[in-house]
Every structure is written in structure tokens, then in C-alpha cells.
């Protein structure tokens, strides 16, 4: 008889999961290279901290504004074709930016315009990241843990590779490599073998948006987390990349920021491994406790100690971030009806991400007024307060773990998802 552990492991050795795992890992490698490359490119072009913030913020703003439509299209059609198309667009955009950097001096408007288009493409891609998990894996928590480990490895490898490339070549090379990762991701997604997907397309786009909003609004634990994430996004997560890049690069050189981001990725690997093994009865409460490690990143970026202290601080921050991420993704995927998961996920993503571009855009002007290091110290305090809010808010703290594994997605059997489908 095959043991339970062996049976669980076999679920992750399927062709579909391997392809999905590869596609997602490659995409994250490319994505995590961009902040390093963009920071170096904008500073080299003379656009300063504001240029870094505007470039990253325009991408994030476009993503947040259009992701709800990506969720509607994901449920209305199928996540895979949207994801493949998004990869193709992002591949062309990154290749174009790389060519312009090699051949000339791209103006800020060109970089921002490409970032906006890239944000829209990512908005079409991201809802499918969550919606495809139940189709390629039966045990969502283990799947999310494995994927979070791969994301951590990619987060570790991407910035390190970007730091090495910008040190020995140029930012243009990083964008060219990023284009290649999107192309490879699209190939892997195209190779997935999924059953026919049938949905009811009689409802209008507006009606679909309204359904997703009702599902989102009816769950106080979900919108409670999003409100907390608004504070974290504007005051911490948005500014920490441009401010941290300036602080770390000034103290230790360009490559050091890549190493710090890689340490964060290494922490994400460890956090994901822990999350695979631990199944807390109250997942968001456990994740909130882990988030008390996250303030170490802005604190380290503010104090800028030597690398032997800076890198472990970034790493421990990644542990907390990854453990929270697994608990959050599992809660969403096991509490939301399968036929509405894309739309609800889109509202969740939009709500949590929309605040970030504000923080990125404000990073430059605020640093000129208050100083980079002072803002990072404030960010460390605020992120600790956000972790406290997660464990003190009753609907978040008290959300129980789903007692049964989520049922197989209705479209895996080639039939229309019932409107009354639910997961408890």
C-alpha cells in the first residue's frame, strides 16, 4: 500500500504541476530581477529616486486598476490563454526596453509607458496564478507551500543574478534575460493538458464584477486584511524598494542590493518549507504572528549594517513574509467558491496592491523632505503595527482552517461550475 506521504508527493510529480511549477518559477525569476535593473537604470539615466518610484509605481498602478478585469476574464474564459498572452506581451516589452537601453538613452516617458503596458499584461496574468492551482494540485496547502518555496528560490536567484549582471554588464542585459523568462513561461503554460473548460457566459462583464464584489465584501476577514495591507502598502511595501535600493547601494555598492533581495528570497524558501509542514488551526492568526519578522527588512535598510547583519535581517523578513503568504493563499483558495475564485482573487489582489504605487510614487518627494533612513525607520514601526492588527482583529484571528481539502475544480470534469458551489 502506498503511504499517505507518498501519495501526496505523487500529486506534485504530475506533468501538469511540473509545467505550472516551471512557468511560475521562471516568471518570478524575471519579475524579481526588475526592481534591481529598474533602480540601476533609472539612477544611471539621471532620473533619481523619483524616477525609480514613478517607473515602479506606474507598473503597479496599471496592474491594480486592471486586475479586476483580469479576474472576470479568467472566470469567463479560462486562465491559461490569458496568462500565455500576458507572457507574450511582457516578453516583447522587456525586449524592447533592453534594445533601447543598448542603442540609446530612453526618456522617462518611454520607460513609464512600457511599465504601464506591462502592468496591464500582468493584471491579465495574475488571477490565473491562483485559479490554476486547484486544477494542477489536489492538496492546496502543500501546493502553495511548494510554490512559495519555488518563489523564494526565484526571489533569491533573480536579484542575485540581476546584481551580478548589472555589475559586469548593464541593466539592458537584465531586461533581455527577463524577456526570455516570460517566453519560457508561455511555452510551459501552452504545454499544459487541461480538460475542456465550459462556463456560463450569459452574464455581462458588469454583472460578473458585481458578483465578485459581493463575494469579496461578504467576508470580513478578507477585506479586513486588505485594509491593513493598504497601510502597509502605502507606508512600507511601496517605498521600501526604491528607498532600500538607495540606502543599501550608497553604503555597499550596486551588487549589495541584489544580494539583500536574494537573502529575502532565501528566507522565503525557509518560510515556505515551514508552511508545508505546519497546518495551523487558525491560519491567518499564525501568519500574522510570522509577520512580526517582516519589519526587520526596513529596519536593516535604515540602519545599513555590514552585510553579515544586513543579509540575515532581510532573510528573516522573508521567512515571515512567505509563511504569511502560504496561509493567506490557502485561506482564499479554500474559502471561495471555485467558479468565482478568479474574480474574488482579482478584488483581493487589487485591494492589496493598489496602495503600493502610491507609496512608490511618494518615496522620492518624501525622502527629500524627511530623509531616506528616517522613512525606513518609520516603515519598520508601521509594519510591526500592521502585524499586531492582523492578530488582534477578531474575524482575521478567528478564521478556522478548512476541515476538508477543496473539491476538484468543476472544469476538471468538463462541466459548468454550479452557481451554488462553495467551499467550507
Short mmCIF file of C-alpha atoms in Angstrom, two decimals:
data_model
loop_
_atom_site.label_atom_id
_atom_site.label_comp_id
_atom_site.label_asym_id
_atom_site.label_seq_id
_atom_site.Cartn_x
_atom_site.Cartn_y
_atom_site.Cartn_z
CA UNK A 1 0.00 0.00 0.00
CA UNK A 2 1.28 3.47 -0.86
CA UNK A 3 1.71 5.67 2.20
CA UNK A 4 -0.18 8.94 2.58
CA UNK A 5 3.02 10.96 2.26
CA UNK A 6 4.00 9.10 -0.88
CA UNK A 7 0.53 9.67 -2.33
CA UNK A 8 0.74 13.38 -1.56
CA UNK A 9 4.19 13.62 -3.11
CA UNK A 10 2.97 11.85 -6.24
CA UNK A 11 0.45 14.62 -6.81
CA UNK A 12 3.32 17.04 -7.30
CA UNK A 13 5.08 14.81 -9.82
CA UNK A 14 2.38 15.11 -12.44
CA UNK A 15 3.20 16.61 -15.78
CA UNK A 16 0.75 19.48 -15.33
CA UNK A 17 2.08 20.52 -11.95
CA UNK A 18 5.67 20.32 -13.16
CA UNK A 19 4.90 22.58 -16.11
CA UNK A 20 2.93 25.01 -13.95
CA UNK A 21 5.68 25.00 -11.33
CA UNK A 22 8.29 25.75 -14.00
CA UNK A 23 6.24 28.53 -15.59
CA UNK A 24 5.57 30.24 -12.29
CA UNK A 25 9.18 29.93 -11.13
CA UNK A 26 10.51 31.42 -14.36
CA UNK A 27 8.03 34.29 -14.19
CA UNK A 28 9.04 35.10 -10.62
CA UNK A 29 12.75 34.98 -11.53
CA UNK A 30 12.08 37.56 -14.21
CA UNK A 31 9.85 39.71 -12.03
CA UNK A 32 12.33 39.85 -9.15
CA UNK A 33 15.12 40.96 -11.47
CA UNK A 34 13.17 44.06 -12.49
CA UNK A 35 13.41 46.20 -9.29
CA UNK A 36 17.19 45.85 -9.29
CA UNK A 37 17.50 46.55 -13.01
CA UNK A 38 14.99 49.41 -12.91
CA UNK A 39 16.67 51.05 -9.92
CA UNK A 40 20.10 50.88 -11.57
CA UNK A 41 18.78 52.01 -14.96
CA UNK A 42 16.81 54.98 -13.61
CA UNK A 43 19.69 56.17 -11.44
CA UNK A 44 22.16 55.76 -14.33
CA UNK A 45 19.85 57.73 -16.64
CA UNK A 46 19.78 60.56 -14.10
CA UNK A 47 16.14 60.21 -13.00
CA UNK A 48 16.99 59.67 -9.31
CA UNK A 49 14.79 58.14 -6.60
CA UNK A 50 11.69 59.78 -8.06
CA UNK A 51 12.35 58.12 -11.40
CA UNK A 52 12.63 54.71 -9.73
CA UNK A 53 9.41 55.33 -7.81
CA UNK A 54 7.49 56.59 -10.86
CA UNK A 55 8.62 53.67 -13.03
CA UNK A 56 7.75 51.01 -10.46
CA UNK A 57 4.61 52.85 -9.37
CA UNK A 58 3.22 53.18 -12.90
CA UNK A 59 3.55 49.43 -13.40
CA UNK A 60 1.89 48.70 -10.09
CA UNK A 61 -0.86 51.27 -10.62
CA UNK A 62 -1.83 49.87 -14.02
CA UNK A 63 -1.80 46.37 -12.59
CA UNK A 64 -4.04 47.31 -9.66
CA UNK A 65 -6.54 49.17 -11.85
CA UNK A 66 -6.99 46.37 -14.40
CA UNK A 67 -6.59 43.20 -12.32
CA UNK A 68 -10.33 43.02 -11.55
CA UNK A 69 -10.98 42.72 -15.30
CA UNK A 70 -8.33 40.03 -15.46
CA UNK A 71 -10.28 38.13 -12.82
CA UNK A 72 -13.53 38.44 -14.79
CA UNK A 73 -11.89 37.22 -17.99
CA UNK A 74 -10.19 34.38 -16.10
CA UNK A 75 -13.54 33.07 -14.85
CA UNK A 76 -15.37 33.87 -18.09
CA UNK A 77 -12.95 32.10 -20.41
CA UNK A 78 -10.00 30.25 -18.89
CA UNK A 79 -6.88 31.42 -17.01
CA UNK A 80 -4.37 29.76 -19.34
CA UNK A 81 -4.88 31.70 -22.62
CA UNK A 82 -4.85 34.98 -20.68
CA UNK A 83 -1.61 34.01 -18.98
CA UNK A 84 0.05 32.95 -22.24
CA UNK A 85 -0.98 36.20 -23.95
CA UNK A 86 0.27 38.23 -20.99
CA UNK A 87 3.63 36.46 -21.10
CA UNK A 88 3.95 37.22 -24.81
CA UNK A 89 3.23 40.93 -24.31
CA UNK A 90 5.66 41.21 -21.40
CA UNK A 91 8.35 39.42 -23.37
CA UNK A 92 8.07 41.97 -26.19
CA UNK A 93 8.03 44.93 -23.79
CA UNK A 94 11.14 43.84 -21.89
CA UNK A 95 12.98 43.01 -25.09
CA UNK A 96 12.09 46.46 -26.47
CA UNK A 97 13.35 48.23 -23.36
CA UNK A 98 16.57 46.21 -23.45
CA UNK A 99 17.14 47.17 -27.10
CA UNK A 100 16.50 50.88 -26.40
CA UNK A 101 18.93 50.85 -23.46
CA UNK A 102 21.58 49.23 -25.62
CA UNK A 103 21.10 51.62 -28.51
CA UNK A 104 20.31 54.92 -26.81
CA UNK A 105 19.05 56.89 -23.82
CA UNK A 106 15.33 56.13 -23.32
CA UNK A 107 13.36 59.07 -21.90
CA UNK A 108 11.35 58.68 -18.72
CA UNK A 109 8.03 58.73 -20.61
CA UNK A 110 9.10 55.69 -22.65
CA UNK A 111 10.01 53.70 -19.55
CA UNK A 112 6.79 54.67 -17.79
CA UNK A 113 4.68 53.86 -20.87
CA UNK A 114 6.23 50.40 -21.11
CA UNK A 115 5.70 49.90 -17.40
CA UNK A 116 2.00 50.75 -17.74
CA UNK A 117 1.55 48.23 -20.56
CA UNK A 118 3.46 45.65 -18.55
CA UNK A 119 1.21 46.28 -15.57
CA UNK A 120 -1.91 45.73 -17.68
CA UNK A 121 -0.47 42.48 -19.06
CA UNK A 122 0.38 41.28 -15.56
CA UNK A 123 -3.20 42.13 -14.49
CA UNK A 124 -4.42 39.62 -17.06
CA UNK A 125 -1.89 37.05 -15.84
CA UNK A 126 -2.08 37.19 -12.06
CA UNK A 127 -5.66 35.98 -11.30
CA UNK A 128 -4.84 32.78 -13.17
CA UNK A 129 -1.90 32.11 -10.86
CA UNK A 130 -4.34 31.36 -8.06
CA UNK A 131 -7.14 29.92 -10.19
CA UNK A 132 -4.91 27.27 -11.81
CA UNK A 133 -3.63 25.81 -8.53
CA UNK A 134 -6.77 23.69 -7.84
CA UNK A 135 -6.54 22.38 -11.41
CA UNK A 136 -2.96 21.13 -11.13
CA UNK A 137 -2.83 20.00 -7.48
CA UNK A 138 -5.34 18.42 -5.09
CA UNK A 139 -3.79 19.48 -1.78
CA UNK A 140 -3.81 23.28 -1.99
CA UNK A 141 -1.80 23.97 1.18
CA UNK A 142 1.05 21.70 0.15
CA UNK A 143 0.88 23.05 -3.38
CA UNK A 144 1.04 26.62 -2.09
CA UNK A 145 3.92 25.68 0.19
CA UNK A 146 5.87 24.12 -2.67
CA UNK A 147 5.12 27.10 -4.89
CA UNK A 148 6.13 29.51 -2.15
CA UNK A 149 9.45 27.66 -1.83
CA UNK A 150 9.97 27.96 -5.57
CA UNK A 151 9.03 31.62 -5.37
CA UNK A 152 11.55 32.09 -2.59
CA UNK A 153 14.27 30.38 -4.61
CA UNK A 154 13.38 32.53 -7.59
CA UNK A 155 13.31 35.64 -5.40
CA UNK A 156 16.75 34.66 -4.17
CA UNK A 157 18.15 33.87 -7.62
CA UNK A 158 16.57 36.75 -9.55
CA UNK A 159 18.02 39.72 -7.66
CA UNK A 160 21.40 38.00 -7.25
CA UNK A 161 21.57 37.37 -10.97
CA UNK A 162 20.41 40.93 -11.66
CA UNK A 163 23.02 42.33 -9.28
CA UNK A 164 25.74 40.29 -10.96
CA UNK A 165 24.63 41.27 -14.46
CA UNK A 166 24.41 44.99 -13.73
CA UNK A 167 27.82 44.83 -12.08
CA UNK A 168 29.56 43.14 -15.02
CA UNK A 169 27.37 44.21 -17.99
CA UNK A 170 24.40 46.58 -17.85
CA UNK A 171 20.73 46.88 -16.86
CA UNK A 172 19.81 46.22 -20.51
CA UNK A 173 21.09 42.66 -20.18
CA UNK A 174 18.80 42.09 -17.22
CA UNK A 175 15.75 43.20 -19.22
CA UNK A 176 16.78 40.89 -22.07
CA UNK A 177 17.05 37.92 -19.70
CA UNK A 178 13.68 38.88 -18.23
CA UNK A 179 12.13 38.76 -21.71
CA UNK A 180 13.47 35.23 -22.12
CA UNK A 181 11.89 34.08 -18.83
CA UNK A 182 8.47 35.28 -19.99
CA UNK A 183 8.88 33.43 -23.29
CA UNK A 184 9.79 30.20 -21.50
CA UNK A 185 6.85 30.61 -19.11
CA UNK A 186 4.44 30.94 -22.03
CA UNK A 187 5.78 27.74 -23.59
CA UNK A 188 5.27 25.79 -20.36
CA UNK A 189 1.71 27.08 -19.93
CA UNK A 190 0.88 26.23 -23.53
CA UNK A 191 2.03 22.64 -22.90
CA UNK A 192 -0.47 22.08 -20.05
CA UNK A 193 -3.07 19.41 -20.77
CA UNK A 194 -6.29 20.57 -19.18
CA UNK A 195 -9.84 19.31 -19.88
CA UNK A 196 -12.37 21.39 -21.74
CA UNK A 197 -13.46 24.48 -19.84
CA UNK A 198 -17.18 25.32 -20.03
CA UNK A 199 -18.70 28.33 -18.34
CA UNK A 200 -21.91 30.30 -18.38
CA UNK A 201 -21.13 33.46 -20.35
CA UNK A 202 -24.65 34.85 -20.32
CA UNK A 203 -23.88 37.39 -17.59
CA UNK A 204 -22.41 40.75 -18.57
CA UNK A 205 -18.99 41.96 -17.51
CA UNK A 206 -20.66 44.37 -15.09
CA UNK A 207 -22.69 41.55 -13.55
CA UNK A 208 -19.57 39.44 -13.18
CA UNK A 209 -17.77 42.32 -11.49
CA UNK A 210 -20.72 42.78 -9.15
CA UNK A 211 -20.77 39.08 -8.24
CA UNK A 212 -17.09 39.15 -7.40
CA UNK A 213 -17.55 42.27 -5.29
CA UNK A 214 -20.44 40.72 -3.32
CA UNK A 215 -18.35 37.62 -2.60
CA UNK A 216 -15.42 39.78 -1.52
CA UNK A 217 -17.47 42.21 0.60
CA UNK A 218 -19.30 39.42 2.44
CA UNK A 219 -16.08 38.14 4.03
CA UNK A 220 -14.91 40.49 6.79
CA UNK A 221 -11.68 38.54 7.28
CA UNK A 222 -10.76 39.24 3.66
CA UNK A 223 -11.48 42.94 3.46
CA UNK A 224 -10.05 43.37 6.97
CA UNK A 225 -6.70 42.07 5.74
CA UNK A 226 -6.91 44.30 2.67
CA UNK A 227 -7.45 47.41 4.83
CA UNK A 228 -4.35 46.53 6.83
CA UNK A 229 -2.46 45.93 3.59
CA UNK A 230 -3.40 49.42 2.43
CA UNK A 231 -1.49 50.90 5.32
CA UNK A 232 1.42 48.52 4.76
CA UNK A 233 1.45 49.19 1.00
CA UNK A 234 1.45 52.98 1.15
CA UNK A 235 3.84 53.43 4.05
CA UNK A 236 6.12 50.38 3.89
CA UNK A 237 5.95 47.95 0.97
CA UNK A 238 5.73 50.64 -1.70
CA UNK A 239 8.62 52.84 -0.52
CA UNK A 240 10.90 50.06 0.75
CA UNK A 241 12.27 49.07 -2.67
CA UNK A 242 13.31 52.49 -4.00
CA UNK A 243 14.38 53.72 -0.57
CA UNK A 244 16.12 50.48 0.31
CA UNK A 245 17.90 50.45 -3.06
CA UNK A 246 19.33 53.93 -2.50
CA UNK A 247 20.29 53.22 1.12
CA UNK A 248 21.97 49.87 0.50
CA UNK A 249 23.70 50.85 -2.75
CA UNK A 250 25.12 54.02 -1.22
CA UNK A 251 26.59 52.04 1.68
CA UNK A 252 27.70 48.83 -0.02
CA UNK A 253 27.55 49.24 -3.81
CA UNK A 254 25.14 48.23 -6.59
CA UNK A 255 25.53 44.47 -6.24
CA UNK A 256 24.76 44.55 -2.50
CA UNK A 257 21.12 45.46 -3.09
CA UNK A 258 20.77 42.36 -5.26
CA UNK A 259 22.36 40.27 -2.52
CA UNK A 260 19.97 41.72 0.05
CA UNK A 261 16.96 40.91 -2.12
CA UNK A 262 18.39 37.41 -2.59
CA UNK A 263 18.63 36.98 1.16
CA UNK A 264 14.96 37.91 1.37
CA UNK A 265 14.29 35.18 -1.21
CA UNK A 266 16.29 32.67 0.83
CA UNK A 267 14.11 33.50 3.79
CA UNK A 268 11.04 32.93 1.64
CA UNK A 269 12.34 29.44 0.84
CA UNK A 270 12.64 28.64 4.54
CA UNK A 271 9.25 30.16 5.31
CA UNK A 272 7.63 28.11 2.56
CA UNK A 273 9.23 24.89 3.80
CA UNK A 274 7.93 25.57 7.30
CA UNK A 275 4.46 26.29 5.92
CA UNK A 276 4.42 22.94 4.10
CA UNK A 277 4.90 21.11 7.39
CA UNK A 278 2.67 23.17 9.68
CA UNK A 279 -1.12 23.29 9.36
CA UNK A 280 -2.35 25.76 11.99
CA UNK A 281 -5.99 25.56 13.02
CA UNK A 282 -6.22 29.36 12.57
CA UNK A 283 -4.05 30.07 9.52
CA UNK A 284 -4.31 33.85 9.41
CA UNK A 285 -3.53 34.17 13.12
CA UNK A 286 -0.40 32.05 12.66
CA UNK A 287 0.52 34.04 9.58
CA UNK A 288 0.05 37.29 11.49
CA UNK A 289 2.46 36.11 14.17
CA UNK A 290 5.03 35.32 11.47
CA UNK A 291 4.62 38.83 10.04
CA UNK A 292 6.38 40.25 13.11
CA UNK A 293 9.59 39.20 11.34
CA UNK A 294 8.87 41.41 8.33
CA UNK A 295 9.89 44.75 9.97
CA UNK A 296 13.49 43.54 10.01
CA UNK A 297 13.84 44.40 6.31
CA UNK A 298 13.04 48.15 6.52
CA UNK A 299 14.92 48.30 9.82
CA UNK A 300 18.06 46.81 8.26
CA UNK A 301 17.75 49.06 5.20
CA UNK A 302 17.53 52.07 7.52
CA UNK A 303 20.47 51.18 9.74
CA UNK A 304 22.56 49.70 6.88
CA UNK A 305 24.81 47.48 9.00
CA UNK A 306 27.54 45.40 7.42
CA UNK A 307 26.49 42.59 5.09
CA UNK A 308 26.88 39.91 7.82
CA UNK A 309 23.98 41.59 9.65
CA UNK A 310 22.10 43.11 6.72
CA UNK A 311 21.59 39.85 4.84
CA UNK A 312 20.24 37.79 7.80
CA UNK A 313 17.79 40.58 8.62
CA UNK A 314 16.46 40.51 5.06
CA UNK A 315 16.35 36.70 5.26
CA UNK A 316 14.31 36.58 8.48
CA UNK A 317 11.94 39.12 7.00
CA UNK A 318 11.42 36.76 4.07
CA UNK A 319 10.61 33.88 6.42
CA UNK A 320 7.71 35.80 7.92
CA UNK A 321 6.50 37.09 4.57
CA UNK A 322 6.46 33.62 2.96
CA UNK A 323 4.76 31.88 5.87
CA UNK A 324 2.03 34.52 5.86
CA UNK A 325 1.69 34.21 2.08
CA UNK A 326 1.06 30.46 2.20
CA UNK A 327 -1.57 30.80 4.92
CA UNK A 328 -3.30 33.64 3.08
CA UNK A 329 -3.32 31.91 -0.32
CA UNK A 330 -4.63 28.68 1.20
CA UNK A 331 -7.39 30.53 3.07
CA UNK A 332 -8.52 32.28 -0.11
CA UNK A 333 -8.44 29.14 -2.25
CA UNK A 334 -10.32 27.00 0.30
CA UNK A 335 -12.94 29.54 1.37
CA UNK A 336 -14.07 30.93 -2.02
CA UNK A 337 -16.39 29.07 -4.47
CA UNK A 338 -14.38 27.63 -7.34
CA UNK A 339 -16.40 29.30 -10.09
CA UNK A 340 -15.84 32.75 -8.51
CA UNK A 341 -12.26 32.36 -7.37
CA UNK A 342 -10.75 34.37 -10.22
CA UNK A 343 -12.99 37.38 -9.65
CA UNK A 344 -12.63 37.38 -5.86
CA UNK A 345 -8.88 36.91 -6.18
CA UNK A 346 -8.78 39.89 -8.53
CA UNK A 347 -10.50 42.12 -5.96
CA UNK A 348 -8.16 40.80 -3.27
CA UNK A 349 -5.10 41.50 -5.42
CA UNK A 350 -6.34 44.90 -6.50
CA UNK A 351 -7.13 45.90 -2.94
CA UNK A 352 -3.78 44.80 -1.57
CA UNK A 353 -1.70 46.11 -4.47
CA UNK A 354 -3.41 49.41 -5.30
CA UNK A 355 -1.81 51.13 -2.32
CA UNK A 356 1.74 50.20 -3.36
CA UNK A 357 2.15 52.60 -6.31
CA UNK A 358 1.14 55.49 -4.06
CA UNK A 359 3.96 54.58 -1.73
CA UNK A 360 6.40 54.14 -4.61
CA UNK A 361 5.47 57.48 -6.17
CA UNK A 362 5.73 59.28 -2.82
CA UNK A 363 9.09 57.72 -1.96
CA UNK A 364 11.16 60.31 -3.81
CA UNK A 365 9.45 63.51 -2.62
CA UNK A 366 9.11 62.18 0.94
CA UNK A 367 12.78 61.19 1.09
CA UNK A 368 13.76 64.70 0.02
CA UNK A 369 11.73 66.14 2.90
CA UNK A 370 12.43 63.65 5.68
CA UNK A 371 15.45 61.61 4.60
CA UNK A 372 15.75 58.04 3.35
CA UNK A 373 16.85 56.45 6.62
CA UNK A 374 14.22 58.17 8.73
CA UNK A 375 11.43 56.99 6.43
CA UNK A 376 12.71 53.43 6.57
CA UNK A 377 12.76 53.51 10.37
CA UNK A 378 9.16 54.71 10.41
CA UNK A 379 8.31 51.93 7.98
CA UNK A 380 9.72 49.33 10.38
CA UNK A 381 7.48 50.61 13.19
CA UNK A 382 4.40 50.73 10.97
CA UNK A 383 4.93 47.19 9.66
CA UNK A 384 5.11 45.92 13.26
CA UNK A 385 1.81 47.70 13.97
CA UNK A 386 0.25 46.03 10.91
CA UNK A 387 1.33 42.61 12.17
CA UNK A 388 -0.30 43.42 15.50
CA UNK A 389 -3.50 44.43 13.72
CA UNK A 390 -3.62 41.06 11.94
CA UNK A 391 -3.61 39.09 15.19
CA UNK A 392 -5.90 41.47 17.10
CA UNK A 393 -8.75 41.72 14.53
CA UNK A 394 -11.36 39.07 15.51
CA UNK A 395 -12.52 37.93 12.02
CA UNK A 396 -8.90 37.52 10.87
CA UNK A 397 -7.60 35.93 14.05
CA UNK A 398 -10.54 33.55 14.36
CA UNK A 399 -10.82 32.25 10.76
CA UNK A 400 -10.59 28.43 11.02
CA UNK A 401 -8.75 26.25 8.60
CA UNK A 402 -10.97 24.41 6.11
CA UNK A 403 -11.73 20.99 7.55
CA UNK A 404 -11.61 19.18 4.20
CA UNK A 405 -9.47 19.56 1.15
CA UNK A 406 -11.13 21.65 -1.57
CA UNK A 407 -13.07 19.68 -4.10
CA UNK A 408 -11.64 19.29 -7.58
CA UNK A 409 -12.44 22.26 -9.74
CA UNK A 410 -15.68 21.68 -11.68
CA UNK A 411 -13.99 22.43 -15.01
CA UNK A 412 -11.65 19.45 -14.49
CA UNK A 413 -14.65 17.27 -15.32
CA UNK A 414 -15.55 19.35 -18.35
CA UNK A 415 -18.76 20.69 -16.92
CA UNK A 416 -20.03 24.12 -15.98
CA UNK A 417 -19.26 25.20 -12.39
CA UNK A 418 -22.54 25.36 -10.45
CA UNK A 419 -23.53 28.81 -9.23
CA UNK A 420 -24.08 27.41 -5.73
CA UNK A 421 -20.64 25.75 -5.48
CA UNK A 422 -18.93 26.55 -2.21
CA UNK A 423 -16.02 25.50 -0.05
CA UNK A 424 -16.16 25.34 3.70
#
